[in-house]
Amino acid sequence: MPTAGKTYHVTTFGCQMNEHDSERMKGMLESLGYTEVEERSLADVILFNTCSIRESADNRFIAHLGEAKRLKSEDPTKVVGVGGCWAQSVKEEVFERFPFVDVAFGPGQIPKLAEFLTSDSITAQGFFEFETVSGRLPMKREREFQAWVQISQGCNCVCSYCIVPSTRGREVSRPAAELVAEIERLAADGVKEVTLLGQNVNSYGRDLPKGERTTFSELLALIDAIDGIERIRYTSPHPKDMREDVIRAHAELPSLCEHIHLPLQSGSSRILKAMRRTYNRERYLERVATIRELVPDCALTTDIIVGFPGETEADFEQTLEVVDQVGYDSAFTFIFSPRRGTEAAGLPDQVPHRVKVERMERLVELVQRRAHERSQRFVGRTMEVLVEGPSRTDPSKLRGRIRHNKTVNFDGVAQPGELAQVEIGSATSTTLAGEELLLSRLG
Ligand code: 5AD
Ligand code: SF4
């Protein structure tokens, strides 16, 4: 199929991993000669990158698909594609439920999408099993000074609520030499901040062949040594694999940011066991204590699920206790939703929806209160801010993030991509406000 002058539109649902996959998808489409358009109705290729972690994402997605159906009925030459975890989990059912869909593909099958788009048999519906690591494709970056780099794909854990092991397969790490070469290229292109992505980043490298085996902390040191990379972030580690070498790296490597996202999921050891998280409340709190000891100012964020099957009021209160005790800088909170084919979906004692919602409200209230308190430690300090652009709420101000990953809105003159020194004047649970120190720019 000739692609010159063709256009595409991608809608992304769900997690950061998916946004990253969408960037890969865009890079692939552009290398095939497609250009991105802002509106779905103008696109020759309409793509959806789906997520199945949360039910709400599915529902939103189905509403969007309705529009694609209408566009396709008006112009049958349009191609509608559905990729990502949801497509993977329902497989051929995509075509039964949505006969207007041309192509469905799982996460990591972006090269197959390219094959599909360049083949002549565009009328055939296709679904591709997953086999490739999408990390090797060119990537279109959202901002030229920040990039995501996928270091591994898949997950060897078996968390009973999670669909990832069945949709993304076993963990496959990319060789360190390949990652370093990629990040060197990014740095030469002006990238200052990289976020390393993987389902369980700190088990990175264990699957590599003997001569190439590199641990996650070794990988961090290799990336820290790359000229031009000012900030390294990663997401997500698994608490069971969060070893002291990685924690120490936060204190020792200048570009590794003072922020650790450490998914708790539940504060009750009984529920953690049912979740098959392989750590208990005490082990988790020990990890936190090590972080606080070695990197005292480190920001800690987390993921928490409320209403896991069998969660009692007493279990939930234990989650509240841990949240209170740790004092997270922010937390992603999820209402448990049974995912197709997962162990937890079949467990007895599913928690009634109104109980889940009520617990969620109490949890969010506590998370915000503690985050607000934690935020105050930045007030009066001068923080390094990577400038991202104008503030979303007040375009006369600038917006950026500190190394601890908090957003700052500030008065100043710095350009996007620059590191500014900002004196923090006030703080809420989610954002800081301040003023750029202009004197430091003269020096
Ligand atoms: N229900 C609710 N939350 C879930 N998550 C993963 N699976 C589920 C589920 N079935 C949450 C976990 C994970 C985050 C990315 O999504 O907290 O860390
Ligand atoms: Fe899912 Fe658990 Fe793997 Fe995270 S560690 S991707 S929650 S199975």
Coordinates of N, CA, C and O in Angstrom, one line a residue, residues 35-159:
T35 N 2.0 10.9 8.5 CA 2.1 12.1 9.4 C 1.0 12.1 10.4 O -0.1 11.6 10.1
E36 N 1.3 12.6 11.6 CA 0.3 12.6 12.7 C -0.7 13.7 12.5 O -0.3 14.8 12.0
V37 N -2.0 13.5 12.7 CA -3.0 14.6 12.7 C -3.7 14.6 14.0 O -3.8 13.7 14.8
E38 N -4.1 15.8 14.4 CA -4.7 16.1 15.7 C -6.1 15.4 15.9 O -6.5 15.1 16.9
E39 N -6.8 15.4 14.7 CA -8.2 14.9 14.9 C -8.3 13.5 14.2 O -7.9 13.3 13.1
R40 N -9.0 12.7 15.0 CA -9.2 11.3 14.5 C -9.9 11.3 13.1 O -9.6 10.5 12.3
S41 N -10.9 12.2 12.9 CA -11.7 12.2 11.7 C -10.8 12.5 10.4 O -11.2 12.2 9.3
L42 N -9.6 13.0 10.6 CA -8.8 13.4 9.5 C -7.8 12.2 9.2 O -7.0 12.3 8.2
A43 N -7.8 11.2 10.0 CA -6.7 10.2 9.9 C -7.1 9.0 8.9 O -8.2 8.6 8.9
D44 N -6.1 8.6 8.2 CA -6.3 7.4 7.3 C -6.1 6.1 8.2 O -6.8 5.1 7.9
V45 N -5.3 6.2 9.2 CA -5.1 5.1 10.1 C -5.4 5.5 11.5 O -4.8 6.5 12.0
I46 N -6.5 4.9 12.1 CA -6.9 5.3 13.4 C -6.5 4.2 14.4 O -6.9 3.0 14.2
L47 N -5.7 4.5 15.3 CA -5.2 3.5 16.2 C -5.6 3.8 17.7 O -5.7 4.9 18.1
F48 N -5.8 2.7 18.4 CA -6.0 2.8 19.8 C -5.0 1.9 20.5 O -4.9 0.8 20.2
N49 N -4.4 2.5 21.5 CA -3.4 1.7 22.3 C -4.1 1.4 23.6 O -4.3 2.4 24.4
T50 N -4.5 0.2 23.9 CA -5.4 0.0 25.0 C -4.7 -0.5 26.3 O -3.5 -1.0 26.2
C51 N -5.4 -0.5 27.3 CA -4.9 -1.0 28.6 C -6.0 -1.8 29.2 O -7.2 -1.6 29.0
S52 N -5.6 -2.8 30.0 CA -6.7 -3.6 30.6 C -6.5 -3.6 32.1 O -7.2 -4.3 32.8
I53 N -5.7 -2.7 32.6 CA -5.5 -2.7 34.1 C -6.7 -2.2 34.8 O -7.1 -2.7 35.8
R54 N -7.3 -1.2 34.2 CA -8.5 -0.6 34.9 C -9.7 -0.6 34.0 O -9.7 -0.3 32.9
E55 N -10.8 -1.0 34.6 CA -12.1 -1.1 33.9 C -12.5 0.2 33.2 O -12.9 0.2 32.1
S56 N -12.3 1.3 33.9 CA -12.7 2.6 33.4 C -12.1 2.8 32.1 O -12.7 3.4 31.2
A57 N -10.8 2.4 31.9 CA -10.1 2.6 30.6 C -10.9 1.8 29.5 O -11.0 2.3 28.4
D58 N -11.3 0.6 29.9 CA -12.1 -0.2 28.9 C -13.3 0.6 28.4 O -13.6 0.7 27.2
N59 N -14.1 1.1 29.4 CA -15.3 1.8 29.0 C -15.1 3.0 28.2 O -15.8 3.2 27.2
R60 N -14.1 3.8 28.5 CA -13.8 5.0 27.8 C -13.4 4.6 26.4 O -13.8 5.2 25.4
F61 N -12.7 3.5 26.3 CA -12.2 3.0 25.0 C -13.3 2.6 24.1 O -13.4 2.9 22.9
I62 N -14.3 2.0 24.7 CA -15.5 1.5 23.8 C -16.2 2.7 23.3 O -16.7 2.7 22.1
A63 N -16.4 3.7 24.0 CA -17.0 5.0 23.5 C -16.2 5.5 22.4 O -16.8 5.9 21.3
H64 N -14.9 5.6 22.5 CA -14.1 6.1 21.4 C -14.2 5.2 20.1 O -14.2 5.7 19.0
L65 N -14.3 3.9 20.4 CA -14.3 3.0 19.2 C -15.6 3.2 18.4 O -15.6 3.1 17.2
G66 N -16.7 3.7 19.1 CA -17.9 4.0 18.4 C -17.7 5.0 17.3 O -18.2 5.0 16.2
E67 N -16.9 6.0 17.7 CA -16.6 7.1 16.7 C -15.8 6.5 15.5 O -16.1 6.9 14.4
A68 N -14.9 5.7 15.8 CA -14.1 5.1 14.7 C -15.0 4.3 13.8 O -14.8 4.3 12.6
K69 N -16.0 3.6 14.4 CA -16.9 2.8 13.6 C -17.7 3.7 12.6 O -17.8 3.4 11.4
R70 N -18.1 4.9 13.1 CA -18.9 5.8 12.3 C -18.0 6.3 11.1 O -18.3 6.4 10.0
L71 N -16.7 6.7 11.5 CA -15.8 7.2 10.5 C -15.5 6.2 9.4 O -15.5 6.5 8.2
K72 N -15.4 5.0 9.8 CA -15.1 3.9 8.9 C -16.3 3.6 8.0 O -16.1 3.3 6.8
S73 N -17.5 3.8 8.5 CA -18.7 3.5 7.7 C -18.8 4.7 6.6 O -19.3 4.4 5.5
E74 N -18.3 5.9 7.0 CA -18.3 7.0 6.0 C -17.2 6.8 4.9 O -17.4 7.2 3.8
D75 N -16.1 6.2 5.4 CA -15.0 6.1 4.4 C -14.3 4.7 4.7 O -13.4 4.6 5.6
P76 N -14.7 3.7 4.0 CA -14.2 2.3 4.3 C -12.7 2.1 4.0 O -12.2 1.1 4.4
T77 N -12.1 3.1 3.4 CA -10.6 2.9 3.2 C -9.8 3.2 4.4 O -8.6 2.9 4.5
K78 N -10.4 3.7 5.4 CA -9.7 4.0 6.7 C -9.4 2.7 7.4 O -10.1 1.7 7.2
V79 N -8.2 2.7 8.0 CA -7.8 1.5 8.8 C -8.0 1.7 10.3 O -7.6 2.8 10.8
V80 N -8.7 0.8 10.9 CA -8.8 0.9 12.4 C -8.0 -0.2 13.1 O -8.2 -1.4 12.8
G81 N -7.1 0.2 13.9 CA -6.3 -0.8 14.6 C -6.4 -0.6 16.1 O -6.5 0.5 16.7
V82 N -6.4 -1.8 16.8 CA -6.5 -1.8 18.3 C -5.3 -2.6 18.8 O -5.1 -3.8 18.5
G83 N -4.4 -1.9 19.6 CA -3.3 -2.6 20.2 C -3.3 -2.5 21.7 O -4.1 -1.9 22.3
G84 N -2.3 -3.2 22.3 CA -2.1 -3.1 23.7 C -2.7 -4.2 24.5 O -3.1 -5.2 23.9
C85 N -2.7 -4.1 25.8 CA -3.0 -5.2 26.7 C -4.5 -5.7 26.6 O -4.7 -6.9 26.6
W86 N -5.4 -4.7 26.3 CA -6.8 -5.2 26.2 C -6.9 -6.1 25.0 O -7.5 -7.1 25.0
A87 N -6.4 -5.6 23.9 CA -6.4 -6.4 22.6 C -5.8 -7.8 22.8 O -6.4 -8.8 22.4
Q88 N -4.7 -7.8 23.6 CA -4.0 -9.0 23.8 C -4.9 -10.0 24.7 O -5.0 -11.2 24.4
S89 N -5.6 -9.4 25.6 CA -6.4 -10.3 26.6 C -7.7 -10.8 25.9 O -8.1 -11.8 26.3
V90 N -8.2 -10.1 25.0 CA -9.5 -10.6 24.4 C -9.2 -11.3 23.0 O -10.1 -12.0 22.5
K91 N -8.0 -11.1 22.5 CA -7.6 -11.7 21.2 C -8.7 -11.6 20.1 O -9.3 -10.5 19.9
E92 N -9.1 -12.7 19.5 CA -10.0 -12.7 18.3 C -11.3 -12.1 18.6 O -12.1 -11.7 17.8
E93 N -11.7 -12.1 19.9 CA -13.0 -11.6 20.3 C -13.1 -10.1 19.9 O -14.2 -9.6 19.7
V94 N -12.0 -9.4 19.7 CA -12.0 -8.0 19.2 C -12.9 -8.0 17.9 O -13.7 -7.1 17.8
F95 N -12.6 -8.9 17.0 CA -13.3 -8.9 15.7 C -14.7 -9.3 15.8 O -15.5 -8.9 15.0
E96 N -15.0 -10.2 16.7 CA -16.4 -10.6 16.9 C -17.2 -9.4 17.4 O -18.3 -9.1 17.0
R97 N -16.7 -8.7 18.4 CA -17.4 -7.6 19.0 C -17.4 -6.4 18.2 O -18.3 -5.6 18.2
F98 N -16.3 -6.2 17.5 CA -16.1 -4.9 16.7 C -15.6 -5.3 15.3 O -14.5 -5.1 15.0
P99 N -16.6 -5.7 14.4 CA -16.2 -6.2 13.1 C -15.5 -5.2 12.2 O -14.9 -5.5 11.3
F100 N -15.7 -3.9 12.6 CA -15.0 -2.9 11.7 C -13.5 -2.7 12.0 O -12.9 -2.0 11.3
V101 N -13.1 -3.4 13.0 CA -11.6 -3.3 13.3 C -10.8 -4.1 12.3 O -11.2 -5.2 12.0
D102 N -9.8 -3.5 11.8 CA -9.0 -4.1 10.7 C -7.8 -5.0 11.3 O -7.5 -6.0 10.8
V103 N -7.2 -4.4 12.4 CA -6.0 -5.1 12.9 C -6.0 -4.9 14.4 O -6.4 -3.9 15.0
A104 N -5.6 -6.0 15.1 CA -5.4 -6.0 16.5 C -4.1 -6.6 16.8 O -3.6 -7.5 16.1
F105 N -3.4 -6.0 17.8 CA -2.1 -6.5 18.1 C -1.8 -6.3 19.6 O -2.3 -5.3 20.2
G106 N -1.0 -7.2 20.1 CA -0.6 -7.1 21.5 C 0.5 -6.1 21.8 O 1.1 -5.6 20.8
P107 N 0.8 -5.9 23.1 CA 1.9 -5.0 23.4 C 3.2 -5.5 22.8 O 3.4 -6.7 22.8
G108 N 4.0 -4.7 22.3 CA 5.3 -5.2 21.8 C 5.2 -5.7 20.4 O 6.2 -6.2 19.9
Q109 N 4.0 -5.6 19.7 CA 3.9 -6.1 18.4 C 3.9 -5.0 17.3 O 3.3 -5.2 16.3
I110 N 4.5 -3.9 17.7 CA 4.4 -2.8 16.8 C 5.1 -3.1 15.4 O 4.6 -2.7 14.4
P111 N 6.2 -3.8 15.4 CA 6.8 -4.2 14.1 C 5.8 -4.9 13.2 O 5.8 -4.8 12.0
K112 N 4.9 -5.7 13.9 CA 3.9 -6.4 13.1 C 2.9 -5.5 12.5 O 2.3 -5.7 11.4
L113 N 2.6 -4.4 13.2 CA 1.7 -3.4 12.7 C 2.3 -2.8 11.4 O 1.6 -2.6 10.5
A114 N 3.6 -2.6 11.5 CA 4.2 -2.1 10.3 C 4.1 -3.0 9.1 O 3.8 -2.6 8.0
E115 N 4.3 -4.3 9.4 CA 4.1 -5.3 8.3 C 2.7 -5.3 7.8 O 2.5 -5.4 6.6
F116 N 1.8 -5.2 8.7 CA 0.4 -5.2 8.3 C 0.1 -4.0 7.4 O -0.5 -4.1 6.3
L117 N 0.6 -2.8 7.8 CA 0.3 -1.6 7.0 C 1.0 -1.6 5.7 O 0.5 -1.0 4.7
T118 N 2.1 -2.3 5.6 CA 2.8 -2.2 4.3 C 2.4 -3.4 3.4 O 2.9 -3.5 2.3
S119 N 1.6 -4.3 3.9 CA 1.2 -5.5 3.1 C 0.1 -5.1 2.1 O -0.6 -4.1 2.3
D120 N -0.1 -5.9 1.1 CA -1.2 -5.5 0.2 C -2.6 -5.9 0.7 O -3.6 -5.4 0.3
S121 N -2.6 -6.9 1.5 CA -3.9 -7.5 1.9 C -4.5 -6.7 3.1 O -4.7 -7.3 4.2
I122 N -4.6 -5.5 2.9 CA -5.1 -4.6 4.0 C -6.5 -4.9 4.4 O -7.0 -4.5 5.5
T123 N -7.2 -5.7 3.6 CA -8.6 -6.0 4.0 C -8.7 -7.1 5.0 O -9.7 -7.2 5.7
A124 N -7.6 -7.9 5.1 CA -7.7 -9.1 6.0 C -7.5 -8.6 7.4 O -6.8 -7.7 7.7
Q125 N -8.3 -9.2 8.3 CA -8.2 -8.8 9.7 C -7.0 -9.6 10.3 O -6.8 -10.7 9.9
G126 N -6.2 -9.0 11.1 CA -5.1 -9.7 11.7 C -5.0 -9.6 13.2 O -5.3 -8.6 13.7
F127 N -4.5 -10.7 13.8 CA -4.1 -10.6 15.2 C -2.8 -11.2 15.3 O -2.6 -12.3 14.8
F128 N -1.9 -10.6 16.0 CA -0.5 -11.1 16.1 C -0.1 -11.5 17.5 O -0.3 -10.7 18.4
E129 N 0.5 -12.7 17.6 CA 1.0 -13.1 18.9 C 2.2 -12.2 19.3 O 2.9 -11.7 18.4
F130 N 2.5 -12.1 20.5 CA 3.6 -11.2 20.9 C 4.9 -11.9 20.9 O 5.0 -13.0 21.3
E131 N 5.9 -11.3 20.4 CA 7.2 -11.9 20.4 C 8.3 -10.9 20.4 O 9.4 -11.3 20.8
T132 N 8.1 -9.7 19.9 CA 9.3 -8.8 19.8 C 9.3 -7.8 20.9 O 8.3 -7.5 21.5
V133 N 10.4 -7.2 21.1 CA 10.6 -6.1 22.1 C 10.5 -4.8 21.3 O 11.3 -4.6 20.4
S134 N 9.5 -4.0 21.6 CA 9.3 -2.8 20.8 C 10.4 -1.8 21.0 O 10.5 -0.9 20.3
G135 N 11.2 -2.0 22.1 CA 12.2 -1.1 22.4 C 13.2 -0.8 21.3 O 14.0 0.2 21.4
R136 N 13.3 -1.6 20.3 CA 14.3 -1.4 19.3 C 13.9 -0.6 18.2 O 14.6 -0.3 17.2
L137 N 12.7 -0.1 18.2 CA 12.1 0.7 17.1 C 12.5 2.2 17.3 O 12.7 2.6 18.4
P138 N 12.5 3.0 16.3 CA 12.7 4.4 16.4 C 11.6 5.0 17.3 O 10.5 4.4 17.3
M139 N 11.8 6.0 18.0 CA 10.8 6.5 18.9 C 10.6 8.0 18.6 O 11.5 8.8 18.5
K140 N 9.3 8.4 18.6 CA 9.0 9.8 18.5 C 8.8 10.3 19.9 O 8.0 9.8 20.7
R141 N 9.7 11.3 20.3 CA 9.6 11.8 21.7 C 8.7 12.9 21.9 O 8.6 13.8 21.0
E142 N 8.0 12.9 23.0 CA 7.0 14.0 23.3 C 7.8 15.3 23.4 O 7.4 16.4 23.0
R143 N 8.9 15.3 24.2 CA 9.7 16.5 24.4 C 11.1 16.2 24.1 O 11.6 15.1 24.5
E144 N 11.8 17.1 23.4 CA 13.1 16.6 22.9 C 14.2 16.5 24.0 O 15.2 15.8 23.8
F145 N 13.9 16.9 25.2 CA 14.9 16.8 26.3 C 14.6 15.7 27.3 O 15.3 15.4 28.3
Q146 N 13.4 15.0 27.1 CA 13.1 13.9 28.0 C 12.8 12.6 27.1 O 12.2 12.8 26.0
A147 N 13.2 11.5 27.6 CA 12.9 10.3 26.8 C 12.7 9.1 27.7 O 13.1 9.1 28.8
W148 N 11.9 8.2 27.2 CA 11.7 6.9 27.9 C 12.4 5.8 27.2 O 12.5 5.8 26.0
V149 N 13.0 5.0 28.0 CA 13.8 3.9 27.4 C 13.3 2.6 28.1 O 13.4 2.4 29.3
Q150 N 12.8 1.7 27.2 CA 12.3 0.4 27.8 C 13.5 -0.5 28.0 O 14.2 -0.8 27.0
I151 N 13.8 -0.9 29.2 CA 14.9 -1.8 29.5 C 14.6 -3.3 29.5 O 15.4 -4.1 29.3
S152 N 13.3 -3.5 29.8 CA 12.9 -4.9 29.7 C 11.4 -5.0 29.4 O 10.7 -4.0 29.5
Q153 N 11.0 -6.1 29.0 CA 9.6 -6.3 28.7 C 9.1 -7.6 29.4 O 9.9 -8.5 29.6
G154 N 7.8 -7.6 29.8 CA 7.3 -8.8 30.5 C 7.6 -8.8 32.0 O 8.3 -7.9 32.5
C155 N 7.1 -9.8 32.7 CA 7.2 -9.9 34.1 C 7.2 -11.3 34.6 O 6.3 -12.1 34.1
N156 N 8.1 -11.7 35.4 CA 8.1 -13.1 36.0 C 7.4 -13.2 37.2 O 7.3 -14.3 37.8
C157 N 6.8 -12.1 37.8 CA 6.0 -12.2 39.0 C 4.6 -12.8 38.6 O 4.2 -12.8 37.4
V158 N 3.9 -13.1 39.6 CA 2.5 -13.7 39.4 C 1.5 -13.0 40.3 O 0.6 -13.7 40.8
C159 N 1.6 -11.7 40.4 CA 0.6 -11.0 41.3 C -0.8 -11.4 40.9 O -1.1 -11.4 39.7

